[in-house]
Amino acid sequence: MPQHHDPSHCEHDHGPQHIYIYSPAGSIRDKAAFRRAIARLKAMGHEVEVDPDAQAVHTRFAGDDATRLAAIHRAAASGADVALITRGAYGLTRILPGIRYKAVAKAIDGGTKFVGLSDFTAFQMAVLAQTGAVTWAGPGLISDFGVEGEPDDIMLACFDDLLTGHGEGAGWRMAREKPLADGKPAVPDAYVKNATLWGGNLAVLTGLVGTPYLPAVRGGILFVEDVGEHPYRIERMLTQLLHAGILAQQKAVVLGQFTNYKLAPHDKGFKLQSVVDWLRSQIKAPVLTNLPFGHVETKVVLPVGAKVSLSVEDRDALLYWGHQH
């Protein structure tokens, strides 16, 4: 999982961080969790700045399109160490043409790390396509810091590594799978060097195919996750990426967590593993499973658009990238 370090032997900032909270997509529905999350970040010693429209509401959105665009641009101009979304839901895809990408890239160059997941995938893919800048797939404010009780310790450790500039990689163990018909392992040992890591939420990603907001990544490592999508829908979206020629261009495909779906009696054995098996029959690149990222409590933080390396040995997988500033 996260690689920890001795702060006494480095020059990185281990002090309070400036975290800018904004709402670029769906409106906040759980205000108690929002307050808990803000209080928790402050209790951790951070300077928390909340965008003036973070709690705006316009139908299902956190303000109208212009309001949410302005929030993104204020986050970019804030000088914060981290710009953290309140939540995902839906809303970013429709405002992608209005984002000032040069301003976002300038903020990233200046040290601001844009962090989020789910619908935030649209922003991340667009920034990568338009500027090549690195953003971070990681927690959302409400879902991860606003929980009752204690937040997941792995998520917290990975977020802390991001804040201190010490995030170097993420390792995990894949599920045990039956060998292939010829006796070979389902996931062969592999090593991929210097490949662009990209991806995020599968439904959001698929919705960008054919637009200028999906990066054309060749020789990359694509990671995907989703929530509330039946395996046949997951397969349908992967088929779109397959027929678009995207999957064939990757050196590896990494499946994160697919949660909150319900199988039906007429599936008759068709399940998520069926999709995994099918995908492996369609592409030459290894298909890895069980990446701890998605709509789950335990999640790692990943540099979207960065050059990474991947090693696979038996069931153990490791993505590593060194320090990203």
mmCIF file of C-alpha atoms in Angstrom, residues 102-298:
data_model
loop_
_atom_site.group_PDB
_atom_site.id
_atom_site.type_symbol
_atom_site.label_atom_id
_atom_site.label_comp_id
_atom_site.label_asym_id
_atom_site.label_seq_id
_atom_site.Cartn_x
_atom_site.Cartn_y
_atom_site.Cartn_z
ATOM 1 C CA LYS A 102 -4.097 27.178 -19.357
ATOM 2 C CA ALA A 103 -5.056 28.627 -15.977
ATOM 3 C CA VAL A 104 -5.543 25.151 -14.538
ATOM 4 C CA ALA A 105 -2.199 23.976 -15.938
ATOM 5 C CA LYS A 106 -0.492 27.075 -14.544
ATOM 6 C CA ALA A 107 -1.939 26.317 -11.109
ATOM 7 C CA ILE A 108 -0.692 22.725 -11.341
ATOM 8 C CA ASP A 109 2.756 23.944 -12.356
ATOM 9 C CA GLY A 110 2.638 26.206 -9.317
ATOM 10 C CA GLY A 111 2.042 23.263 -7.006
ATOM 11 C CA THR A 112 -1.738 22.903 -6.701
ATOM 12 C CA LYS A 113 -2.860 19.288 -6.781
ATOM 13 C CA PHE A 114 -6.390 18.808 -8.109
ATOM 14 C CA VAL A 115 -7.895 15.755 -6.372
ATOM 15 C CA GLY A 116 -11.128 13.839 -6.831
ATOM 16 C CA LEU A 117 -12.920 10.867 -8.364
ATOM 17 C CA SER A 118 -16.135 9.768 -10.055
ATOM 18 C CA ASP A 119 -17.534 12.608 -12.213
ATOM 19 C CA PHE A 120 -14.201 14.396 -11.664
ATOM 20 C CA THR A 121 -12.807 11.960 -14.244
ATOM 21 C CA ALA A 122 -14.208 14.295 -16.931
ATOM 22 C CA PHE A 123 -12.107 17.182 -15.631
ATOM 23 C CA GLN A 124 -9.028 14.998 -15.316
ATOM 24 C CA MET A 125 -9.280 13.590 -18.819
ATOM 25 C CA ALA A 126 -9.906 17.029 -20.306
ATOM 26 C CA VAL A 127 -6.946 18.581 -18.478
ATOM 27 C CA LEU A 128 -4.717 15.749 -19.656
ATOM 28 C CA ALA A 129 -5.989 15.988 -23.234
ATOM 29 C CA GLN A 130 -5.724 19.762 -23.402
ATOM 30 C CA THR A 131 -2.518 20.404 -21.422
ATOM 31 C CA GLY A 132 -0.779 17.156 -20.451
ATOM 32 C CA ALA A 133 -0.847 18.233 -16.800
ATOM 33 C CA VAL A 134 -1.084 15.736 -13.941
ATOM 34 C CA THR A 135 -4.093 15.578 -11.610
ATOM 35 C CA TRP A 136 -4.805 13.098 -8.841
ATOM 36 C CA ALA A 137 -7.416 10.381 -8.565
ATOM 37 C CA GLY A 138 -8.193 10.252 -4.880
ATOM 38 C CA PRO A 139 -10.740 10.980 -2.186
ATOM 39 C CA GLY A 140 -13.689 13.317 -2.268
ATOM 40 C CA LEU A 141 -14.428 15.574 0.678
ATOM 41 C CA ILE A 142 -17.821 14.283 1.770
ATOM 42 C CA SER A 143 -17.609 10.590 0.907
ATOM 43 C CA ASP A 144 -14.183 10.082 2.456
ATOM 44 C CA PHE A 145 -13.611 12.730 5.131
ATOM 45 C CA GLY A 146 -17.241 13.245 6.079
ATOM 46 C CA VAL A 147 -17.966 9.714 7.245
ATOM 47 C CA GLU A 148 -19.323 9.064 10.719
ATOM 48 C CA GLY A 149 -16.644 7.389 12.795
ATOM 49 C CA GLU A 150 -13.077 7.243 11.576
ATOM 50 C CA PRO A 151 -12.089 7.539 7.893
ATOM 51 C CA ASP A 152 -10.257 4.641 6.303
ATOM 52 C CA ASP A 153 -6.642 4.557 7.488
ATOM 53 C CA ILE A 154 -5.196 3.596 4.093
ATOM 54 C CA MET A 155 -7.028 6.455 2.394
ATOM 55 C CA LEU A 156 -5.731 8.847 5.050
ATOM 56 C CA ALA A 157 -2.163 7.568 4.711
ATOM 57 C CA CYS A 158 -2.245 7.928 0.920
ATOM 58 C CA PHE A 159 -3.723 11.429 1.175
ATOM 59 C CA ASP A 160 -1.027 12.388 3.680
ATOM 60 C CA ASP A 161 1.642 11.068 1.323
ATOM 61 C CA LEU A 162 0.167 13.262 -1.396
ATOM 62 C CA LEU A 163 0.205 16.335 0.839
ATOM 63 C CA THR A 164 3.803 15.800 1.908
ATOM 64 C CA GLY A 165 5.060 14.970 -1.566
ATOM 65 C CA HIS A 166 6.030 11.436 -0.579
ATOM 66 C CA GLY A 167 3.592 9.378 -2.595
ATOM 67 C CA GLU A 168 5.731 6.957 -4.566
ATOM 68 C CA GLY A 169 3.430 4.113 -5.488
ATOM 69 C CA ALA A 170 0.568 1.815 -4.661
ATOM 70 C CA GLY A 171 0.674 -1.925 -4.268
ATOM 71 C CA TRP A 172 -2.153 -4.409 -3.949
ATOM 72 C CA ARG A 173 -2.996 -8.101 -4.149
ATOM 73 C CA MET A 174 -5.236 -9.332 -6.921
ATOM 74 C CA ALA A 175 -7.987 -11.853 -6.393
ATOM 75 C CA ARG A 176 -7.136 -15.513 -6.764
ATOM 76 C CA GLU A 177 -8.218 -16.723 -10.215
ATOM 77 C CA LYS A 178 -8.328 -20.070 -11.964
ATOM 78 C CA PRO A 179 -5.504 -20.738 -14.444
ATOM 79 C CA LEU A 180 -6.295 -20.501 -18.132
ATOM 80 C CA ALA A 181 -7.235 -23.593 -20.144
ATOM 81 C CA ASP A 182 -3.590 -24.103 -21.124
ATOM 82 C CA GLY A 183 -2.530 -23.956 -17.483
ATOM 83 C CA LYS A 184 -0.983 -20.490 -17.671
ATOM 84 C CA PRO A 185 -1.870 -17.984 -14.935
ATOM 85 C CA ALA A 186 -4.792 -15.644 -15.595
ATOM 86 C CA VAL A 187 -2.451 -12.698 -15.055
ATOM 87 C CA PRO A 188 1.095 -13.364 -16.236
ATOM 88 C CA ASP A 189 4.058 -11.803 -14.496
ATOM 89 C CA ALA A 190 4.762 -8.525 -16.222
ATOM 90 C CA TYR A 191 6.816 -5.342 -16.074
ATOM 91 C CA VAL A 192 5.811 -2.132 -17.795
ATOM 92 C CA LYS A 193 8.124 0.863 -17.650
ATOM 93 C CA ASN A 194 7.509 4.558 -18.234
ATOM 94 C CA ALA A 195 3.857 4.388 -19.276
ATOM 95 C CA THR A 196 1.242 7.109 -18.852
ATOM 96 C CA LEU A 197 -1.287 6.274 -16.132
ATOM 97 C CA TRP A 198 -4.762 7.445 -17.007
ATOM 98 C CA GLY A 199 -8.439 6.620 -16.528
ATOM 99 C CA GLY A 200 -10.970 6.843 -13.731
ATOM 100 C CA ASN A 201 -14.703 6.291 -13.770
ATOM 101 C CA LEU A 202 -15.608 4.019 -16.676
ATOM 102 C CA ALA A 203 -18.980 5.575 -17.529
ATOM 103 C CA VAL A 204 -17.580 9.104 -17.540
ATOM 104 C CA LEU A 205 -14.550 8.017 -19.554
ATOM 105 C CA THR A 206 -16.654 6.226 -22.148
ATOM 106 C CA GLY A 207 -18.848 9.289 -22.529
ATOM 107 C CA LEU A 208 -15.832 11.283 -23.719
ATOM 108 C CA VAL A 209 -14.968 8.989 -26.646
ATOM 109 C CA GLY A 210 -14.970 10.964 -29.875
ATOM 110 C CA THR A 211 -14.543 14.321 -28.117
ATOM 111 C CA PRO A 212 -11.460 16.542 -27.745
ATOM 112 C CA TYR A 213 -11.590 15.874 -24.010
ATOM 113 C CA LEU A 214 -10.408 12.269 -24.109
ATOM 114 C CA PRO A 215 -6.613 12.069 -24.278
ATOM 115 C CA ALA A 216 -5.069 9.943 -27.007
ATOM 116 C CA VAL A 217 -2.811 7.788 -24.840
ATOM 117 C CA ARG A 218 -0.680 5.187 -26.596
ATOM 118 C CA GLY A 219 1.293 2.651 -24.601
ATOM 119 C CA GLY A 220 -0.445 3.699 -21.410
ATOM 120 C CA ILE A 221 -1.833 1.999 -18.336
ATOM 121 C CA LEU A 222 -5.595 2.487 -18.198
ATOM 122 C CA PHE A 223 -7.385 2.098 -14.863
ATOM 123 C CA VAL A 224 -11.175 2.068 -14.529
ATOM 124 C CA GLU A 225 -13.811 1.727 -11.799
ATOM 125 C CA ASP A 226 -17.542 2.261 -11.455
ATOM 126 C CA VAL A 227 -20.517 2.082 -9.132
ATOM 127 C CA GLY A 228 -24.077 0.915 -9.664
ATOM 128 C CA GLU A 229 -23.336 -0.611 -13.067
ATOM 129 C CA HIS A 230 -24.331 -4.209 -13.792
ATOM 130 C CA PRO A 231 -21.514 -6.308 -15.304
ATOM 131 C CA TYR A 232 -23.219 -6.313 -18.719
ATOM 132 C CA ARG A 233 -23.125 -2.510 -18.696
ATOM 133 C CA ILE A 234 -19.469 -2.610 -17.697
ATOM 134 C CA GLU A 235 -18.823 -4.949 -20.621
ATOM 135 C CA ARG A 236 -20.766 -2.675 -22.959
ATOM 136 C CA MET A 237 -18.651 0.319 -21.979
ATOM 137 C CA LEU A 238 -15.433 -1.654 -22.314
ATOM 138 C CA THR A 239 -16.655 -2.781 -25.732
ATOM 139 C CA GLN A 240 -16.984 0.881 -26.727
ATOM 140 C CA LEU A 241 -13.355 1.469 -25.726
ATOM 141 C CA LEU A 242 -12.372 -1.722 -27.552
ATOM 142 C CA HIS A 243 -14.130 -0.841 -30.806
ATOM 143 C CA ALA A 244 -12.746 2.700 -30.632
ATOM 144 C CA GLY A 245 -9.249 1.190 -30.715
ATOM 145 C CA ILE A 246 -8.350 2.523 -27.298
ATOM 146 C CA LEU A 247 -7.793 -0.729 -25.415
ATOM 147 C CA ALA A 248 -5.482 -2.161 -28.063
ATOM 148 C CA GLN A 249 -3.152 0.805 -27.574
ATOM 149 C CA GLN A 250 -2.596 0.174 -23.855
ATOM 150 C CA LYS A 251 0.207 -1.769 -22.208
ATOM 151 C CA ALA A 252 -2.067 -2.799 -19.337
ATOM 152 C CA VAL A 253 -5.669 -2.398 -18.209
ATOM 153 C CA VAL A 254 -6.240 -2.227 -14.465
ATOM 154 C CA LEU A 255 -9.702 -2.824 -13.048
ATOM 155 C CA GLY A 256 -10.511 -1.090 -9.788
ATOM 156 C CA GLN A 257 -13.598 -1.618 -7.663
ATOM 157 C CA PHE A 258 -17.004 -2.165 -9.266
ATOM 158 C CA THR A 259 -19.628 -1.916 -6.562
ATOM 159 C CA ASN A 260 -23.339 -1.561 -5.743
ATOM 160 C CA TYR A 261 -24.869 -3.589 -8.528
ATOM 161 C CA LYS A 262 -27.313 -6.479 -8.352
ATOM 162 C CA LEU A 263 -27.220 -9.620 -10.452
ATOM 163 C CA ALA A 264 -30.485 -11.014 -11.812
ATOM 164 C CA PRO A 265 -31.728 -14.621 -12.126
ATOM 165 C CA HIS A 266 -31.675 -14.398 -15.920
ATOM 166 C CA ASP A 267 -27.928 -13.610 -15.842
ATOM 167 C CA LYS A 268 -27.496 -17.387 -15.414
ATOM 168 C CA GLY A 269 -23.862 -17.166 -14.325
ATOM 169 C CA PHE A 270 -22.916 -13.993 -16.173
ATOM 170 C CA LYS A 271 -21.010 -11.929 -13.616
ATOM 171 C CA LEU A 272 -18.109 -9.521 -13.306
ATOM 172 C CA GLN A 273 -15.571 -12.320 -13.741
ATOM 173 C CA SER A 274 -17.297 -13.127 -17.047
ATOM 174 C CA VAL A 275 -16.458 -9.607 -18.198
ATOM 175 C CA VAL A 276 -12.851 -9.954 -17.054
ATOM 176 C CA ASP A 277 -12.478 -13.255 -18.900
ATOM 177 C CA TRP A 278 -14.023 -11.778 -22.053
ATOM 178 C CA LEU A 279 -11.784 -8.707 -21.941
ATOM 179 C CA ARG A 280 -8.682 -10.876 -21.683
ATOM 180 C CA SER A 281 -9.786 -12.711 -24.822
ATOM 181 C CA GLN A 282 -10.012 -9.418 -26.722
ATOM 182 C CA ILE A 283 -6.696 -7.700 -25.983
ATOM 183 C CA LYS A 284 -3.096 -8.784 -25.646
ATOM 184 C CA ALA A 285 -2.256 -6.497 -22.721
ATOM 185 C CA PRO A 286 -2.573 -7.924 -19.212
ATOM 186 C CA VAL A 287 -5.856 -7.213 -17.430
ATOM 187 C CA LEU A 288 -5.307 -6.721 -13.697
ATOM 188 C CA THR A 289 -8.015 -6.745 -11.036
ATOM 189 C CA ASN A 290 -8.764 -5.490 -7.532
ATOM 190 C CA LEU A 291 -6.999 -2.105 -7.622
ATOM 191 C CA PRO A 292 -8.062 -0.399 -4.371
ATOM 192 C CA PHE A 293 -9.725 2.562 -6.033
ATOM 193 C CA GLY A 294 -13.339 3.441 -6.715
ATOM 194 C CA HIS A 295 -16.491 4.188 -4.758
ATOM 195 C CA VAL A 296 -15.120 2.407 -1.694
ATOM 196 C CA GLU A 297 -13.669 3.500 1.628
ATOM 197 C CA THR A 298 -10.213 2.009 1.065
#
